[in-house]
Amino acid sequence: MQSLEAELEQARTLDVDALADAIESIGFECTRCGACCTGEAEDDHTATVFPDEVRELQASTERDWRDVARPMPYGLADGEDGPEGETFEWALQTDGCGDCAFYEEDDDGVGACVAHDDRPLICRTYPFSVALAGTSQPMGEVVDSVALGAQQEAGETGDEEGVVRAHECEGLGRDIPRADAEDLAAALKERAVRELEEAIGVRDTYEPTPVESGEVVVHDSEGAKQADGTPIED
Ligand code: SF4
């Protein structure tokens, strides 16, 4: 497996035009169904958000850290008073129904993101992802993938590195204007680079940290934090 640094170099050289070609060939138009902002059956909505994105959302929505993000639940134990243990990274906070805390429905049941202009990269790029090791995949199952230009010319398809993946979404397959595909492609590249920078930051700053019973410690690229985003000092 390639090092994260090699993956980051690959992400930095991704060709936005080729990404836009792949997005255009799959096709996408948001139908505003809200499926990517809500939980599913037993599973709460889970979408990775970077620490600086949490602060941007805090600033634009005037919410506390805990109202924007929650510790990524994977690996946490069920304690008497809720999750406890050590985890990596943050997920967008959820409401009592397991939906994203920024998703609100009007009286007619039409949903919208109240942080739309400041929504994190994972939301701006859904339902697409780039299949590089070290990048995160959104919740939905992969339903399509397209190789990038050079790979296509070489006859490579499927699970080749660098493919653009599409995750389940009712808006897939619809015509997308070129300008929108290019905007999405640029955001997709930015997200792949940011995810790898974050993964390298977590690896380099990680230090095992004692966790009190009933507490959660979150390791992100800035170090260890409490569940309310406060840094844990040495
Ligand atoms: S931040 Fe907005 S776009 Fe992202 S999951 Fe929440 S409601 Fe949806």
mmCIF file of C-alpha atoms and ligand atoms in Angstrom:
data_model
loop_
_atom_site.group_PDB
_atom_site.id
_atom_site.type_symbol
_atom_site.label_atom_id
_atom_site.label_comp_id
_atom_site.label_asym_id
_atom_site.label_seq_id
_atom_site.Cartn_x
_atom_site.Cartn_y
_atom_site.Cartn_z
ATOM 1 C CA MET A 1 0.000 0.000 0.000
ATOM 2 C CA GLN A 2 1.242 3.505 -0.834
ATOM 3 C CA SER A 3 2.276 5.874 1.941
ATOM 4 C CA LEU A 4 -0.138 8.661 2.821
ATOM 5 C CA GLU A 5 2.449 11.110 1.442
ATOM 6 C CA ALA A 6 2.401 9.332 -1.937
ATOM 7 C CA GLU A 7 -1.407 9.352 -1.901
ATOM 8 C CA LEU A 8 -1.347 13.068 -1.081
ATOM 9 C CA GLU A 9 0.998 13.720 -4.005
ATOM 10 C CA GLN A 10 -1.411 11.803 -6.240
ATOM 11 C CA ALA A 11 -4.360 13.808 -4.923
ATOM 12 C CA ARG A 12 -2.509 17.097 -5.551
ATOM 13 C CA THR A 13 -1.930 16.150 -9.176
ATOM 14 C CA LEU A 14 -5.529 15.097 -9.861
ATOM 15 C CA ASP A 15 -6.680 16.757 -13.067
ATOM 16 C CA VAL A 16 -9.832 18.784 -12.372
ATOM 17 C CA ASP A 17 -10.908 18.545 -16.034
ATOM 18 C CA ALA A 18 -10.634 14.756 -15.932
ATOM 19 C CA LEU A 19 -12.599 14.684 -12.668
ATOM 20 C CA ALA A 20 -15.249 16.901 -14.291
ATOM 21 C CA ASP A 21 -15.376 14.546 -17.300
ATOM 22 C CA ALA A 22 -16.006 11.618 -14.952
ATOM 23 C CA ILE A 23 -18.715 13.514 -13.059
ATOM 24 C CA GLU A 24 -20.325 14.576 -16.332
ATOM 25 C CA SER A 25 -20.342 11.007 -17.626
ATOM 26 C CA ILE A 26 -22.040 9.736 -14.448
ATOM 27 C CA GLY A 27 -24.403 12.730 -14.316
ATOM 28 C CA PHE A 28 -25.930 14.352 -11.249
ATOM 29 C CA GLU A 29 -28.511 16.903 -10.198
ATOM 30 C CA CYS A 30 -29.521 17.405 -6.562
ATOM 31 C CA THR A 31 -33.242 16.659 -6.194
ATOM 32 C CA ARG A 32 -33.270 18.100 -2.651
ATOM 33 C CA CYS A 33 -34.570 14.773 -1.311
ATOM 34 C CA GLY A 34 -32.518 15.227 1.879
ATOM 35 C CA ALA A 35 -31.383 11.579 1.899
ATOM 36 C CA CYS A 36 -27.724 12.539 2.302
ATOM 37 C CA CYS A 37 -28.516 14.750 5.312
ATOM 38 C CA THR A 38 -30.637 12.295 7.288
ATOM 39 C CA GLY A 39 -30.047 9.101 9.242
ATOM 40 C CA GLU A 40 -31.082 5.713 7.965
ATOM 41 C CA ALA A 41 -33.121 3.217 10.006
ATOM 42 C CA GLU A 42 -30.831 2.367 12.950
ATOM 43 C CA ASP A 43 -27.876 4.434 11.718
ATOM 44 C CA ASP A 44 -27.401 8.078 12.651
ATOM 45 C CA HIS A 45 -26.170 10.404 9.925
ATOM 46 C CA THR A 46 -22.364 10.212 9.965
ATOM 47 C CA ALA A 47 -20.267 12.627 7.880
ATOM 48 C CA THR A 48 -16.664 13.608 8.563
ATOM 49 C CA VAL A 49 -15.988 17.276 9.256
ATOM 50 C CA PHE A 50 -12.510 18.803 9.617
ATOM 51 C CA PRO A 51 -11.649 20.873 12.731
ATOM 52 C CA ASP A 52 -11.375 24.123 10.769
ATOM 53 C CA GLU A 53 -14.729 23.392 9.118
ATOM 54 C CA VAL A 54 -16.235 22.974 12.595
ATOM 55 C CA ARG A 55 -14.953 26.444 13.528
ATOM 56 C CA GLU A 56 -16.303 27.937 10.274
ATOM 57 C CA LEU A 57 -19.718 26.404 10.953
ATOM 58 C CA GLN A 58 -19.548 27.669 14.534
ATOM 59 C CA ALA A 59 -18.821 31.183 13.311
ATOM 60 C CA SER A 60 -21.503 31.250 10.611
ATOM 61 C CA THR A 61 -24.269 29.641 12.691
ATOM 62 C CA GLU A 62 -23.254 30.903 16.142
ATOM 63 C CA ARG A 63 -23.381 27.419 17.624
ATOM 64 C CA ASP A 64 -21.150 25.762 20.215
ATOM 65 C CA TRP A 65 -18.665 23.114 19.089
ATOM 66 C CA ARG A 66 -20.867 20.351 20.495
ATOM 67 C CA ASP A 67 -23.832 21.638 18.469
ATOM 68 C CA VAL A 68 -21.776 21.409 15.272
ATOM 69 C CA ALA A 69 -19.732 18.233 15.723
ATOM 70 C CA ARG A 70 -19.668 15.030 17.723
ATOM 71 C CA PRO A 71 -16.802 12.564 18.203
ATOM 72 C CA MET A 72 -16.694 10.053 15.357
ATOM 73 C CA PRO A 73 -18.559 7.131 16.930
ATOM 74 C CA TYR A 74 -16.472 4.293 15.466
ATOM 75 C CA GLY A 75 -14.472 2.539 18.170
ATOM 76 C CA LEU A 76 -16.217 4.205 21.105
ATOM 77 C CA ALA A 77 -17.735 2.015 23.828
ATOM 78 C CA ASP A 78 -21.260 2.380 25.210
ATOM 79 C CA GLY A 79 -20.699 3.785 28.689
ATOM 80 C CA GLU A 80 -23.348 4.311 31.363
ATOM 81 C CA ASP A 81 -23.617 7.995 30.421
ATOM 82 C CA GLY A 82 -23.075 7.650 26.690
ATOM 83 C CA PRO A 83 -20.109 6.947 24.417
ATOM 84 C CA GLU A 84 -16.656 6.759 25.971
ATOM 85 C CA GLY A 85 -13.097 6.047 24.879
ATOM 86 C CA GLU A 86 -10.652 7.288 22.231
ATOM 87 C CA THR A 87 -11.621 8.059 18.667
ATOM 88 C CA PHE A 88 -10.330 9.821 15.570
ATOM 89 C CA GLU A 89 -11.938 12.769 13.828
ATOM 90 C CA TRP A 90 -15.296 14.472 14.050
ATOM 91 C CA ALA A 91 -18.707 13.857 12.538
ATOM 92 C CA LEU A 92 -21.399 16.448 11.931
ATOM 93 C CA GLN A 93 -23.646 16.624 14.985
ATOM 94 C CA THR A 94 -27.002 14.867 14.772
ATOM 95 C CA ASP A 95 -30.413 15.702 16.198
ATOM 96 C CA GLY A 96 -32.714 13.427 18.199
ATOM 97 C CA CYS A 97 -33.853 11.679 14.995
ATOM 98 C CA GLY A 98 -30.306 10.871 13.876
ATOM 99 C CA ASP A 99 -30.421 13.510 11.115
ATOM 100 C CA CYS A 100 -27.699 16.127 10.581
ATOM 101 C CA ALA A 101 -28.180 18.966 13.082
ATOM 102 C CA PHE A 102 -28.184 21.457 10.196
ATOM 103 C CA TYR A 103 -31.017 19.755 8.318
ATOM 104 C CA GLU A 104 -34.406 21.330 8.914
ATOM 105 C CA GLU A 105 -37.778 20.599 7.352
ATOM 106 C CA ASP A 106 -40.499 23.173 6.850
ATOM 107 C CA ASP A 107 -44.190 22.564 7.646
ATOM 108 C CA ASP A 108 -44.648 20.841 4.264
ATOM 109 C CA GLY A 109 -41.831 18.400 5.022
ATOM 110 C CA VAL A 110 -39.440 20.036 2.541
ATOM 111 C CA GLY A 111 -35.931 19.857 3.942
ATOM 112 C CA ALA A 112 -33.002 22.220 3.565
ATOM 113 C CA CYS A 113 -29.504 22.748 4.943
ATOM 114 C CA VAL A 114 -29.449 25.803 7.180
ATOM 115 C CA ALA A 115 -25.674 26.039 6.707
ATOM 116 C CA HIS A 116 -25.790 25.592 2.935
ATOM 117 C CA ASP A 117 -23.269 28.309 2.011
ATOM 118 C CA ASP A 118 -20.793 27.052 4.615
ATOM 119 C CA ARG A 119 -21.473 23.336 4.417
ATOM 120 C CA PRO A 120 -18.366 21.156 4.677
ATOM 121 C CA LEU A 121 -16.565 19.606 1.716
ATOM 122 C CA ILE A 122 -18.120 16.185 2.264
ATOM 123 C CA CYS A 123 -21.556 17.763 1.713
ATOM 124 C CA ARG A 124 -20.447 19.938 -1.208
ATOM 125 C CA THR A 125 -19.133 16.873 -3.018
ATOM 126 C CA TYR A 126 -21.806 14.262 -2.217
ATOM 127 C CA PRO A 127 -22.537 11.810 -3.919
ATOM 128 C CA PHE A 128 -18.968 11.606 -5.267
ATOM 129 C CA SER A 129 -15.665 10.521 -3.792
ATOM 130 C CA VAL A 130 -12.168 9.825 -5.069
ATOM 131 C CA ALA A 131 -10.930 6.313 -4.400
ATOM 132 C CA LEU A 132 -7.490 6.973 -2.947
ATOM 133 C CA ALA A 133 -6.400 5.105 0.188
ATOM 134 C CA GLY A 134 -6.606 7.538 3.108
ATOM 135 C CA THR A 135 -9.600 9.452 1.750
ATOM 136 C CA SER A 136 -12.919 8.915 3.467
ATOM 137 C CA GLN A 137 -16.009 7.501 1.853
ATOM 138 C CA PRO A 138 -19.457 8.921 2.554
ATOM 139 C CA MET A 139 -22.254 6.819 4.055
ATOM 140 C CA GLY A 140 -23.975 5.664 0.849
ATOM 141 C CA GLU A 141 -22.986 2.465 -0.966
ATOM 142 C CA VAL A 142 -20.818 2.847 -4.071
ATOM 143 C CA VAL A 143 -23.118 2.389 -7.077
ATOM 144 C CA ASP A 144 -20.858 3.543 -9.928
ATOM 145 C CA SER A 145 -17.222 4.339 -10.615
ATOM 146 C CA VAL A 146 -15.400 5.911 -13.531
ATOM 147 C CA ALA A 147 -11.677 5.900 -14.273
ATOM 148 C CA LEU A 148 -9.969 9.187 -15.020
ATOM 149 C CA GLY A 149 -8.926 10.201 -18.543
ATOM 150 C CA ALA A 150 -5.472 8.628 -18.747
ATOM 151 C CA GLN A 151 -6.713 5.426 -17.160
ATOM 152 C CA GLN A 152 -9.671 5.256 -19.530
ATOM 153 C CA GLU A 153 -7.342 5.604 -22.490
ATOM 154 C CA ALA A 154 -5.297 2.749 -21.036
ATOM 155 C CA GLY A 155 -8.488 0.692 -20.809
ATOM 156 C CA GLU A 156 -8.603 0.683 -17.014
ATOM 157 C CA THR A 157 -11.950 0.741 -15.242
ATOM 158 C CA GLY A 158 -13.524 -0.404 -11.992
ATOM 159 C CA ASP A 159 -11.558 -0.235 -8.787
ATOM 160 C CA GLU A 160 -8.401 1.331 -10.189
ATOM 161 C CA GLU A 161 -6.764 3.978 -8.019
ATOM 162 C CA GLY A 162 -7.880 7.466 -8.822
ATOM 163 C CA VAL A 163 -11.375 6.527 -9.923
ATOM 164 C CA VAL A 164 -14.291 8.773 -9.209
ATOM 165 C CA ARG A 165 -16.913 6.902 -7.231
ATOM 166 C CA ALA A 166 -20.599 7.675 -7.079
ATOM 167 C CA HIS A 167 -22.574 6.750 -3.969
ATOM 168 C CA GLU A 168 -26.248 5.939 -3.852
ATOM 169 C CA CYS A 169 -28.331 9.015 -4.608
ATOM 170 C CA GLU A 170 -31.548 9.499 -6.569
ATOM 171 C CA GLY A 171 -30.014 12.485 -8.413
ATOM 172 C CA LEU A 172 -27.370 10.358 -10.199
ATOM 173 C CA GLY A 173 -27.714 9.931 -13.954
ATOM 174 C CA ARG A 174 -29.170 13.386 -14.584
ATOM 175 C CA ASP A 175 -27.514 15.845 -16.939
ATOM 176 C CA ILE A 176 -25.113 18.211 -15.206
ATOM 177 C CA PRO A 177 -23.991 21.524 -16.774
ATOM 178 C CA ARG A 178 -20.230 21.584 -17.472
ATOM 179 C CA ALA A 179 -19.665 24.559 -15.159
ATOM 180 C CA ASP A 180 -21.345 22.700 -12.272
ATOM 181 C CA ALA A 181 -19.309 19.557 -13.008
ATOM 182 C CA GLU A 182 -16.124 21.647 -12.912
ATOM 183 C CA ASP A 183 -17.103 23.282 -9.594
ATOM 184 C CA LEU A 184 -17.878 19.872 -8.127
ATOM 185 C CA ALA A 185 -14.615 18.457 -9.502
ATOM 186 C CA ALA A 186 -12.579 21.276 -7.940
ATOM 187 C CA ALA A 187 -14.273 20.672 -4.571
ATOM 188 C CA LEU A 188 -13.710 16.919 -4.919
ATOM 189 C CA LYS A 189 -9.993 17.444 -5.478
ATOM 190 C CA GLU A 190 -9.821 19.894 -2.563
ATOM 191 C CA ARG A 191 -11.548 17.325 -0.358
ATOM 192 C CA ALA A 192 -9.180 14.492 -1.361
ATOM 193 C CA VAL A 193 -6.160 16.708 -0.602
ATOM 194 C CA ARG A 194 -7.624 17.928 2.699
ATOM 195 C CA GLU A 195 -8.533 14.396 3.834
ATOM 196 C CA LEU A 196 -5.013 13.166 3.201
ATOM 197 C CA GLU A 197 -3.440 16.205 4.904
ATOM 198 C CA GLU A 198 -5.746 15.561 7.858
ATOM 199 C CA ALA A 199 -4.864 11.835 7.948
ATOM 200 C CA ILE A 200 -1.128 12.693 7.926
ATOM 201 C CA GLY A 201 -1.709 15.306 10.660
ATOM 202 C CA VAL A 202 -3.529 12.766 12.842
ATOM 203 C CA ARG A 203 -0.789 10.187 12.350
ATOM 204 C CA ASP A 204 1.941 12.704 13.200
ATOM 205 C CA THR A 205 0.296 14.308 16.247
ATOM 206 C CA TYR A 206 -1.220 11.169 17.785
ATOM 207 C CA GLU A 207 -0.136 10.352 21.300
ATOM 208 C CA PRO A 208 -1.984 7.794 23.409
ATOM 209 C CA THR A 209 -3.994 9.809 25.924
ATOM 210 C CA PRO A 210 -5.472 8.496 29.196
ATOM 211 C CA VAL A 211 -9.276 8.494 29.046
ATOM 212 C CA GLU A 212 -11.307 8.817 32.243
ATOM 213 C CA SER A 213 -14.383 6.626 32.605
ATOM 214 C CA GLY A 214 -17.322 8.325 30.892
ATOM 215 C CA GLU A 215 -15.038 10.623 28.861
ATOM 216 C CA VAL A 216 -14.234 10.787 25.166
ATOM 217 C CA VAL A 217 -10.900 11.858 23.678
ATOM 218 C CA VAL A 218 -10.872 12.835 20.008
ATOM 219 C CA HIS A 219 -7.626 12.849 18.049
ATOM 220 C CA ASP A 220 -7.558 15.141 15.036
ATOM 221 C CA SER A 221 -4.732 16.774 13.100
ATOM 222 C CA GLU A 222 -4.426 19.460 15.795
ATOM 223 C CA GLY A 223 -3.933 16.980 18.660
ATOM 224 C CA ALA A 224 -6.147 15.479 21.366
ATOM 225 C CA LYS A 225 -9.409 17.211 22.278
ATOM 226 C CA GLN A 226 -12.314 16.777 24.632
ATOM 227 C CA ALA A 227 -15.761 16.174 23.167
ATOM 228 C CA ASP A 228 -16.467 19.910 23.355
ATOM 229 C CA GLY A 229 -13.463 20.668 21.140
ATOM 230 C CA THR A 230 -11.233 21.901 23.982
ATOM 231 C CA PRO A 231 -7.588 20.847 23.446
ATOM 232 C CA ILE A 232 -6.191 18.431 26.031
ATOM 233 C CA GLU A 233 -2.892 19.825 27.255
ATOM 234 C CA ASP A 234 0.075 17.516 27.947
HETATM 235 S S1 SF4 B 1 -24.338 20.262 6.811
HETATM 236 FE FE1 SF4 B 1 -26.084 20.642 5.468
HETATM 237 S S2 SF4 B 1 -25.605 19.546 3.512
HETATM 238 FE FE2 SF4 B 1 -24.255 18.723 5.140
HETATM 239 S S3 SF4 B 1 -25.368 16.901 5.922
HETATM 240 FE FE3 SF4 B 1 -25.901 18.677 7.237
HETATM 241 S S4 SF4 B 1 -27.820 19.475 6.371
HETATM 242 FE FE4 SF4 B 1 -26.865 18.155 4.794
#
